[in-house]
Amino acid sequence: MLHNLTTRKSRLFLVIPWLAASLAGHAQDAPGYQTPPKALADLVTAPLTPTVSMSTKGDMMLILEQAAAPGIDELAQPELKLAGLRLNPANNGPSRARYITGLKLKKLTDKDEKAITGLPAEPLISFVQWSPDGTKVAFANSTDTRIDLYIADAASLSAQKVGSLALNATMGSPYYWVSDSKSLIVKTVPVGRGAAIEVSRVPSGPTTQENVKGSRGQAPTYQDLLKSPSDEKQFAFYTTSQVVRLALDGTATNIGQPGIIRTAEPSPDGQYVMIETVHTPFSYLVPVGRFPLKTEIYAMAGALVKTLNDGPLQEAVPYSRDGAPTGPRDFNWRADAPASVYYTVAQDNGDPKVKAEVRDKVYLIEAPFSAQPKEIYAAQFRFENFDWGNESTALATERWWQNRKIITKIVSPANWQTSVLFDRSYEDRYTNPGQPDTKHNQYGREVLNLLPSGEILMLNAVGSSPQGDRPFVSLLNLKTKQTRELWRSAAPYFERPVAVLDAAKQVILTTRETPDENPNYFVRNLKARIAPIQATYFPHPYPQLKGIQKQQLRYKRADGVELTATLYLPVGYKKEQGPLPTFLWAYPAEFKSKEAASQVAGSPYQFNRISYWGGAAFVTMGYAILDNASIPIVGEGDKEPNDTYVEQLVSSAKAAIDEGVRLGVVDSSRVGVGGHSYGAFMTANLLTNSKLFKAGIARSGAYNRTLTPFGFQNEQRSYWQAPDVYNKMSPFMNADKMKTPLLLVHGEADNNTGTFPIQSERYYNALKGFGATTRLVFLPYESHGYTAKESLLHMLWEMNGWMDKYVKNPAPATQSNKAGKMGGGNNEK
């Protein structure tokens, strides 16, 4: 089912105390928003392909039409940034939502799509959910002042608003269907809440924080945290909601008292509601997900049945991918039982450095919740989740980041006996068995779709293989633990399994595409082995770009690690015309083995989705593009990948360029490099430490790792444990070596962990201090990803101008710019 659907129409607000000073600091020119050449601009304004949600019965398809990029005026709307959340105070919803603007229904057996009537004028739709019985669709509609709940009837194709209560979506999905499909559990703005709190600009005193000696709280650099008592009051005011049971006729029954409700979910049988409530003390160090959390069970009529847990503030969770909070965590309903709750408790205090044979234990408590919880599962690693099936079969998954292990076990809920099904490295894409097929049970919950033969269909939508990505469907026998492949995508198509429509008959829904054919949905019968039946007819979003050439490259770097990249060449280009100016776009990834790092990724048969977001867009400007060039950073055994980050980074980039030169399509004297986020960090490091590139473009990156001292990306050591690594990897620390032109772009409202806008600001100042050729562009109101049409067009204008000036048509080499041509550093081999 589809939850929390969104597109790009937003209502936003920004509170940045340093904004005025910041703008004054870098506004050396103010040209206003600019528009790139038409070929690039068309990528921003092209209609977006609709998305699809299948009904719970698998017989109907909901077509969700996506909005175009919003205007900058919409991003400039009110916004509060509190406890890691970004809220719209005007309507009690998220401030940076992506919306659906139209809904259509079609039966898989019909060709026609039928529009749903009764939608609000200029709809801004989100949180779309099918009812458990598959006859209705619920969705939220946002306005300037409130969010309303609507129900669309699949038979009559009509929608109408339900009740008069406003939804509160500040803490995620504001509602959940009850299994009877006749009512919903809804988080609402409390009636009579009163006027918004007026925040005084005059402080009542200083804001203080204190740490008791010996108490550790190593946290990453979270953004949008609470900073004052005024922030606390606003956070509590806007996130407080009243849980109600809302019938389809609008009748509302309160459940519990108003509170900061994180989740409110009915039991599978519809007799109970589990409510999780955030409460004080709040924190200025961590976001709301670490605040104290009370978990309670209520009867559907509204009375409290049981308090399951009241967890403390979690400021000291070890900063590690294997770290976990202390005490009970992750309370969930068991999907295949009427009303049973399971939860996890760390046995090592959540600290991966503590030696323990059992890391996590899972407990179960059943209605009426009067008995003691019983232990049902002991995990060697961190417990991840259960895929519930029935009283005899479930699948449990546990994972450990430090050795990249993932274990899947078959569990018998009858006696909680287990046996290992898969024990593998999750870095090893070739051995990924895929995801088990699920179905909706009598409660409308997704459970394993177990066949009478003891088999289950496994769907792998990527299908990594030595021949490239080839998605597949296999049949897994849970008794023998053997698999048998039923179907695999084959040239000249790239086809992905999306859903199983009939497991017994092996009828599946797929999407199929080619480089020049937009992905569309097909119904495929694996037993009959006949041609698939097309179910949708979405047009090519930019037909003017048909004919762009694509090739999947495979090559090796100096240490023998095999690499891949996607090569794009302009329409009509022939090698006889000579090598082209080139743009390399990438994002590094860490691995624990060279074998995993060497695995082939991508497919030459995928649709040429030339997005405005990455480097591939510039194939329209006459460049050869080395897109998604693999940049593996490998640390085998006890070695950490980042100990040789720079050397592996440069070697990988050089190998990609050399392969393009070997093919005769890349002009090695005219190559630019770019990336976003960690790719921006990569770009700055490549320019600092190699002579490979004429220029670079770094968007929304982090350049000074001492500003992220308790780890970054997949680096788990702190600055104090590995100062040399932090300093060597920080372009800011090596700004004096930079001789190559670098364009820095950053969203002024970036809320991504670690990539504060000050990262670009201070790096620009450092580069300027050493006379480097550089330009800094701050995009107003934009976060880590940019959404406004004006911002996207201007981004492309900046990138195109920079590439044009320094890569495609560089000025003749002079004494002053020879250094810019050659770059800096001493690591190139």
Tab-separated table of N, CA and C in Angstrom, residues 346-466:
chain	number	residue	atom	x	y	z
A	346	ALA	N	17.700	-3.986	23.831
A	346	ALA	CA	19.126	-4.239	23.650
A	346	ALA	C	19.691	-4.936	24.877
A	347	GLN	N	20.543	-5.930	24.641
A	347	GLN	CA	21.166	-6.679	25.728
A	347	GLN	C	22.593	-6.206	26.004
A	348	ASP	N	23.063	-5.251	25.198
A	348	ASP	CA	24.431	-4.737	25.346
A	348	ASP	C	24.423	-3.250	25.664
A	349	ASN	N	23.308	-2.789	26.249
A	349	ASN	CA	23.115	-1.361	26.525
A	349	ASN	C	23.147	-0.525	25.249
A	350	GLY	N	22.903	-1.179	24.128
A	350	GLY	CA	22.882	-0.470	22.857
A	350	GLY	C	24.250	-0.108	22.334
A	351	ASP	N	25.307	-0.581	22.984
A	351	ASP	CA	26.674	-0.206	22.636
A	351	ASP	C	27.340	-1.326	21.853
A	352	PRO	N	27.640	-1.120	20.568
A	352	PRO	CA	28.246	-2.191	19.767
A	352	PRO	C	29.653	-2.559	20.214
A	353	LYS	N	30.296	-1.701	21.023
A	353	LYS	CA	31.644	-2.016	21.501
A	353	LYS	C	31.627	-3.033	22.639
A	354	VAL	N	30.477	-3.212	23.254
A	354	VAL	CA	30.339	-4.200	24.318
A	354	VAL	C	30.247	-5.596	23.699
A	355	LYS	N	31.042	-6.528	24.191
A	355	LYS	CA	30.984	-7.891	23.688
A	355	LYS	C	29.729	-8.587	24.213
A	356	ALA	N	28.976	-9.220	23.296
A	356	ALA	CA	27.739	-9.887	23.695
A	356	ALA	C	27.390	-10.954	22.665
A	357	GLU	N	27.021	-12.131	23.136
A	357	GLU	CA	26.580	-13.189	22.224
A	357	GLU	C	25.191	-12.891	21.686
A	358	VAL	N	24.370	-12.217	22.495
A	358	VAL	CA	23.034	-11.805	22.077
A	358	VAL	C	22.960	-10.286	22.181
A	359	ARG	N	22.706	-9.627	21.070
A	359	ARG	CA	22.635	-8.167	21.050
A	359	ARG	C	21.243	-7.663	21.421
A	360	ASP	N	20.222	-8.304	20.895
A	360	ASP	CA	18.841	-7.870	21.103
A	360	ASP	C	17.972	-9.061	21.464
A	361	LYS	N	16.950	-8.789	22.271
A	361	LYS	CA	15.885	-9.767	22.497
A	361	LYS	C	14.554	-9.125	22.148
A	362	VAL	N	13.655	-9.956	21.624
A	362	VAL	CA	12.329	-9.487	21.230
A	362	VAL	C	11.298	-10.123	22.149
A	363	TYR	N	10.347	-9.309	22.596
A	363	TYR	CA	9.320	-9.760	23.535
A	363	TYR	C	7.934	-9.551	22.922
A	364	LEU	N	6.988	-10.364	23.391
A	364	LEU	CA	5.617	-10.308	22.903
A	364	LEU	C	4.656	-10.237	24.079
A	365	ILE	N	3.653	-9.368	23.983
A	365	ILE	CA	2.585	-9.315	24.979
A	365	ILE	C	1.260	-9.299	24.231
A	366	GLU	N	0.331	-10.152	24.662
A	366	GLU	CA	-0.926	-10.354	23.939
A	366	GLU	C	-2.097	-9.765	24.725
A	367	ALA	N	-3.146	-9.407	23.978
A	367	ALA	CA	-4.373	-8.936	24.625
A	367	ALA	C	-4.885	-10.024	25.569
A	368	PRO	N	-5.401	-9.649	26.731
A	368	PRO	CA	-5.760	-8.294	27.201
A	368	PRO	C	-4.628	-7.546	27.894
A	369	PHE	N	-3.363	-7.948	27.666
A	369	PHE	CA	-2.177	-7.229	28.135
A	369	PHE	C	-2.010	-7.252	29.658
A	370	SER	N	-2.524	-8.282	30.283
A	370	SER	CA	-2.403	-8.415	31.740
A	370	SER	C	-1.266	-9.346	32.135
A	371	ALA	N	-0.841	-10.219	31.225
A	371	ALA	CA	0.234	-11.166	31.525
A	371	ALA	C	1.595	-10.506	31.315
A	372	GLN	N	2.632	-11.174	31.803
A	372	GLN	CA	3.987	-10.683	31.598
A	372	GLN	C	4.422	-10.932	30.149
A	373	PRO	N	5.170	-10.013	29.555
A	373	PRO	CA	5.684	-10.257	28.196
A	373	PRO	C	6.573	-11.489	28.172
A	374	LYS	N	6.567	-12.188	27.048
A	374	LYS	CA	7.410	-13.374	26.933
A	374	LYS	C	8.455	-13.160	25.838
A	375	GLU	N	9.635	-13.697	26.085
A	375	GLU	CA	10.703	-13.598	25.092
A	375	GLU	C	10.402	-14.529	23.924
A	376	ILE	N	10.513	-13.985	22.699
A	376	ILE	CA	10.208	-14.804	21.526
A	376	ILE	C	11.374	-14.931	20.552
A	377	TYR	N	12.408	-14.076	20.716
A	377	TYR	CA	13.498	-14.127	19.734
A	377	TYR	C	14.747	-13.505	20.341
A	378	ALA	N	15.908	-14.135	20.105
A	378	ALA	CA	17.205	-13.614	20.530
A	378	ALA	C	18.059	-13.401	19.294
A	379	ALA	N	18.561	-12.182	19.125
A	379	ALA	CA	19.293	-11.824	17.911
A	379	ALA	C	20.787	-11.719	18.184
A	380	GLN	N	21.557	-12.344	17.317
A	380	GLN	CA	23.013	-12.251	17.401
A	380	GLN	C	23.470	-10.840	17.073
A	381	PHE	N	22.756	-10.191	16.134
A	381	PHE	CA	23.061	-8.824	15.736
A	381	PHE	C	21.901	-7.918	16.136
A	382	ARG	N	21.785	-6.735	15.547
A	382	ARG	CA	20.655	-5.860	15.829
A	382	ARG	C	19.411	-6.411	15.125
A	383	PHE	N	18.353	-6.595	15.930
A	383	PHE	CA	17.102	-7.065	15.345
A	383	PHE	C	16.530	-5.959	14.471
A	384	GLU	N	16.086	-6.339	13.274
A	384	GLU	CA	15.560	-5.362	12.332
A	384	GLU	C	14.044	-5.424	12.213
A	385	ASN	N	13.493	-6.583	11.909
A	385	ASN	CA	12.043	-6.675	11.763
A	385	ASN	C	11.585	-8.126	11.612
A	386	PHE	N	10.289	-8.307	11.810
A	386	PHE	CA	9.610	-9.565	11.476
A	386	PHE	C	8.783	-9.351	10.206
A	387	ASP	N	8.812	-10.338	9.322
A	387	ASP	CA	7.805	-10.468	8.274
A	387	ASP	C	6.871	-11.578	8.745
A	388	TRP	N	5.710	-11.195	9.233
A	388	TRP	CA	4.777	-12.168	9.799
A	388	TRP	C	4.049	-12.910	8.693
A	389	GLY	N	3.733	-14.161	8.943
A	389	GLY	CA	2.995	-14.969	7.981
A	389	GLY	C	1.732	-15.540	8.587
A	390	ASN	N	1.893	-16.582	9.387
A	390	ASN	CA	0.751	-17.209	10.057
A	390	ASN	C	1.239	-17.850	11.356
A	391	GLU	N	0.440	-18.704	11.946
A	391	GLU	CA	0.789	-19.284	13.240
A	391	GLU	C	1.994	-20.217	13.160
A	392	SER	N	2.420	-20.592	11.965
A	392	SER	CA	3.540	-21.526	11.843
A	392	SER	C	4.778	-20.921	11.189
A	393	THR	N	4.655	-19.785	10.532
A	393	THR	CA	5.788	-19.261	9.762
A	393	THR	C	5.882	-17.743	9.837
A	394	ALA	N	7.069	-17.270	10.161
A	394	ALA	CA	7.423	-15.856	10.067
A	394	ALA	C	8.897	-15.789	9.684
A	395	LEU	N	9.340	-14.630	9.224
A	395	LEU	CA	10.749	-14.424	8.905
A	395	LEU	C	11.286	-13.299	9.774
A	396	ALA	N	12.440	-13.514	10.385
A	396	ALA	CA	13.094	-12.502	11.220
A	396	ALA	C	14.390	-12.072	10.549
A	397	THR	N	14.671	-10.760	10.607
A	397	THR	CA	15.885	-10.230	9.997
A	397	THR	C	16.698	-9.486	11.048
A	398	GLU	N	17.992	-9.737	11.061
A	398	GLU	CA	18.911	-8.999	11.934
A	398	GLU	C	20.120	-8.581	11.095
A	399	ARG	N	20.773	-7.489	11.543
A	399	ARG	CA	21.821	-6.891	10.724
A	399	ARG	C	22.929	-6.324	11.610
A	400	TRP	N	24.159	-6.347	11.097
A	400	TRP	CA	25.306	-5.776	11.813
A	400	TRP	C	26.168	-5.022	10.815
A	401	TRP	N	26.248	-3.706	11.021
A	401	TRP	CA	26.927	-2.865	10.038
A	401	TRP	C	28.435	-3.109	10.010
A	402	GLN	N	29.039	-3.340	11.163
A	402	GLN	CA	30.504	-3.394	11.217
A	402	GLN	C	31.093	-4.496	10.342
A	403	ASN	N	30.385	-5.604	10.169
A	403	ASN	CA	30.883	-6.651	9.275
A	403	ASN	C	29.966	-6.845	8.064
A	404	ARG	N	28.979	-5.933	7.915
A	404	ARG	CA	28.053	-5.923	6.759
A	404	ARG	C	27.253	-7.220	6.639
A	405	LYS	N	26.955	-7.842	7.781
A	405	LYS	CA	26.229	-9.109	7.767
A	405	LYS	C	24.725	-8.869	7.910
A	406	ILE	N	23.945	-9.704	7.226
A	406	ILE	CA	22.495	-9.730	7.388
A	406	ILE	C	22.068	-11.191	7.480
A	407	ILE	N	21.271	-11.497	8.491
A	407	ILE	CA	20.798	-12.866	8.718
A	407	ILE	C	19.277	-12.874	8.677
A	408	THR	N	18.720	-13.798	7.916
A	408	THR	CA	17.278	-14.014	7.888
A	408	THR	C	16.987	-15.412	8.412
A	409	LYS	N	16.078	-15.494	9.381
A	409	LYS	CA	15.736	-16.781	9.970
A	409	LYS	C	14.258	-17.088	9.787
A	410	ILE	N	13.965	-18.369	9.619
A	410	ILE	CA	12.575	-18.829	9.640
A	410	ILE	C	12.193	-19.051	11.099
A	411	VAL	N	11.085	-18.477	11.495
A	411	VAL	CA	10.621	-18.556	12.878
A	411	VAL	C	9.251	-19.215	12.901
A	412	SER	N	9.055	-20.120	13.847
A	412	SER	CA	7.742	-20.736	14.030
A	412	SER	C	7.048	-20.088	15.229
A	413	PRO	N	6.041	-19.233	15.019
A	413	PRO	CA	5.343	-18.616	16.151
A	413	PRO	C	4.641	-19.617	17.058
A	414	ALA	N	4.501	-20.856	16.604
A	414	ALA	CA	3.875	-21.866	17.458
A	414	ALA	C	4.765	-22.196	18.649
A	415	ASN	N	6.086	-22.226	18.447
A	415	ASN	CA	7.002	-22.561	19.548
A	415	ASN	C	8.245	-21.667	19.563
A	416	TRP	N	8.324	-20.723	18.628
A	416	TRP	CA	9.421	-19.758	18.516
A	416	TRP	C	10.769	-20.407	18.246
A	417	GLN	N	10.723	-21.591	17.626
A	417	GLN	CA	11.946	-22.213	17.152
A	417	GLN	C	12.410	-21.503	15.870
A	418	THR	N	13.727	-21.474	15.655
A	418	THR	CA	14.262	-20.761	14.491
A	418	THR	C	15.237	-21.632	13.716
A	419	SER	N	15.398	-21.291	12.450
A	419	SER	CA	16.443	-21.892	11.626
A	419	SER	C	16.896	-20.846	10.619
A	420	VAL	N	18.183	-20.844	10.308
A	420	VAL	CA	18.749	-19.825	9.424
A	420	VAL	C	18.325	-20.093	7.985
A	421	LEU	N	17.794	-19.068	7.349
A	421	LEU	CA	17.422	-19.155	5.935
A	421	LEU	C	18.512	-18.540	5.064
A	422	PHE	N	18.937	-17.307	5.391
A	422	PHE	CA	20.007	-16.635	4.653
A	422	PHE	C	21.002	-16.065	5.660
A	423	ASP	N	22.284	-16.226	5.368
A	423	ASP	CA	23.363	-15.636	6.158
A	423	ASP	C	24.365	-15.112	5.148
A	424	ARG	N	24.368	-13.805	4.950
A	424	ARG	CA	25.126	-13.256	3.829
A	424	ARG	C	25.606	-11.845	4.155
A	425	SER	N	26.474	-11.332	3.311
A	425	SER	CA	26.888	-9.941	3.382
A	425	SER	C	25.904	-9.114	2.564
A	426	TYR	N	25.348	-8.064	3.180
A	426	TYR	CA	24.397	-7.273	2.404
A	426	TYR	C	25.095	-6.388	1.384
A	427	GLU	N	26.447	-6.310	1.426
A	427	GLU	CA	27.185	-5.643	0.350
A	427	GLU	C	27.193	-6.487	-0.919
A	428	ASP	N	27.014	-7.793	-0.761
A	428	ASP	CA	27.070	-8.709	-1.899
A	428	ASP	C	25.729	-8.676	-2.627
A	429	ARG	N	25.633	-7.809	-3.596
A	429	ARG	CA	24.358	-7.630	-4.314
A	429	ARG	C	23.994	-8.857	-5.145
A	430	TYR	N	24.998	-9.606	-5.586
A	430	TYR	CA	24.725	-10.760	-6.438
A	430	TYR	C	23.948	-11.847	-5.705
A	431	THR	N	24.104	-11.935	-4.389
A	431	THR	CA	23.433	-13.000	-3.634
A	431	THR	C	22.136	-12.531	-2.979
A	432	ASN	N	21.694	-11.322	-3.279
A	432	ASN	CA	20.455	-10.818	-2.685
A	432	ASN	C	19.274	-11.634	-3.212
A	433	PRO	N	18.557	-12.336	-2.335
A	433	PRO	CA	17.460	-13.187	-2.816
A	433	PRO	C	16.200	-12.413	-3.177
A	434	GLY	N	16.119	-11.135	-2.785
A	434	GLY	CA	14.920	-10.355	-3.042
A	434	GLY	C	14.003	-10.302	-1.837
A	435	GLN	N	12.809	-9.747	-2.053
A	435	GLN	CA	11.826	-9.578	-0.995
A	435	GLN	C	10.699	-10.596	-1.138
A	436	PRO	N	10.244	-11.163	-0.037
A	436	PRO	CA	9.157	-12.139	-0.132
A	436	PRO	C	7.833	-11.481	-0.511
A	437	ASP	N	7.044	-12.180	-1.283
A	437	ASP	CA	5.715	-11.699	-1.664
A	437	ASP	C	4.810	-11.648	-0.428
A	438	THR	N	3.985	-10.617	-0.375
A	438	THR	CA	3.032	-10.471	0.728
A	438	THR	C	1.612	-10.333	0.182
A	439	LYS	N	0.652	-10.551	1.066
A	439	LYS	CA	-0.747	-10.367	0.737
A	439	LYS	C	-1.426	-9.674	1.914
A	440	HIS	N	-2.653	-9.198	1.719
A	440	HIS	CA	-3.420	-8.587	2.800
A	440	HIS	C	-4.299	-9.668	3.438
A	441	ASN	N	-4.164	-9.810	4.747
A	441	ASN	CA	-4.952	-10.824	5.448
A	441	ASN	C	-6.319	-10.282	5.834
A	442	GLN	N	-7.029	-10.998	6.692
A	442	GLN	CA	-8.391	-10.605	7.043
A	442	GLN	C	-8.446	-9.282	7.791
A	443	TYR	N	-7.317	-8.841	8.331
A	443	TYR	CA	-7.269	-7.564	9.034
A	443	TYR	C	-6.799	-6.422	8.130
A	444	GLY	N	-6.498	-6.753	6.891
A	444	GLY	CA	-5.981	-5.739	5.991
A	444	GLY	C	-4.501	-5.477	6.165
A	445	ARG	N	-3.799	-6.317	6.946
A	445	ARG	CA	-2.362	-6.153	7.160
A	445	ARG	C	-1.582	-7.021	6.183
A	446	GLU	N	-0.401	-6.548	5.813
A	446	GLU	CA	0.435	-7.303	4.894
A	446	GLU	C	1.159	-8.419	5.643
A	447	VAL	N	1.007	-9.645	5.141
A	447	VAL	CA	1.671	-10.817	5.706
A	447	VAL	C	2.264	-11.642	4.568
A	448	LEU	N	3.146	-12.561	4.904
A	448	LEU	CA	3.755	-13.423	3.899
A	448	LEU	C	2.683	-14.195	3.142
A	449	ASN	N	2.822	-14.232	1.833
A	449	ASN	CA	1.877	-14.954	0.983
A	449	ASN	C	2.398	-16.379	0.787
A	450	LEU	N	2.121	-17.234	1.771
A	450	LEU	CA	2.655	-18.592	1.782
A	450	LEU	C	1.756	-19.519	0.969
A	451	LEU	N	2.352	-20.205	0.008
A	451	LEU	CA	1.598	-21.151	-0.809
A	451	LEU	C	1.432	-22.472	-0.073
A	452	PRO	N	0.399	-23.249	-0.390
A	452	PRO	CA	0.177	-24.543	0.277
A	452	PRO	C	1.363	-25.484	0.162
A	453	SER	N	2.175	-25.304	-0.871
A	453	SER	CA	3.337	-26.173	-1.089
A	453	SER	C	4.498	-25.846	-0.159
A	454	GLY	N	4.338	-24.796	0.671
A	454	GLY	CA	5.435	-24.373	1.531
A	454	GLY	C	6.416	-23.470	0.808
A	455	GLU	N	6.006	-22.918	-0.306
A	455	GLU	CA	6.862	-22.051	-1.108
A	455	GLU	C	6.341	-20.612	-1.062
A	456	ILE	N	7.203	-19.697	-1.470
A	456	ILE	CA	6.836	-18.288	-1.516
A	456	ILE	C	7.595	-17.636	-2.667
A	457	LEU	N	6.924	-16.709	-3.353
A	457	LEU	CA	7.576	-15.990	-4.434
A	457	LEU	C	8.494	-14.918	-3.858
A	458	MET	N	9.685	-14.789	-4.446
A	458	MET	CA	10.646	-13.777	-4.046
A	458	MET	C	10.850	-12.814	-5.209
A	459	LEU	N	10.720	-11.502	-4.938
A	459	LEU	CA	10.844	-10.488	-5.967
A	459	LEU	C	12.113	-9.669	-5.749
A	460	ASN	N	12.945	-9.595	-6.764
A	460	ASN	CA	14.141	-8.760	-6.704
A	460	ASN	C	14.045	-7.715	-7.801
A	461	ALA	N	13.823	-6.465	-7.413
A	461	ALA	CA	13.584	-5.390	-8.373
A	461	ALA	C	14.868	-4.799	-8.938
A	462	VAL	N	16.028	-5.267	-8.455
A	462	VAL	CA	17.310	-4.803	-8.989
A	462	VAL	C	17.990	-5.933	-9.752
A	463	GLY	N	18.120	-7.066	-9.111
A	463	GLY	CA	18.672	-8.232	-9.791
A	463	GLY	C	20.117	-8.056	-10.225
A	464	SER	N	20.964	-7.552	-9.336
A	464	SER	CA	22.369	-7.360	-9.685
A	464	SER	C	23.005	-8.678	-10.099
A	465	SER	N	23.807	-8.615	-11.143
A	465	SER	CA	24.462	-9.812	-11.661
A	465	SER	C	25.712	-9.383	-12.419
A	466	PRO	N	26.611	-10.328	-12.736
A	466	PRO	CA	27.799	-9.972	-13.527
A	466	PRO	C	27.442	-9.409	-14.902
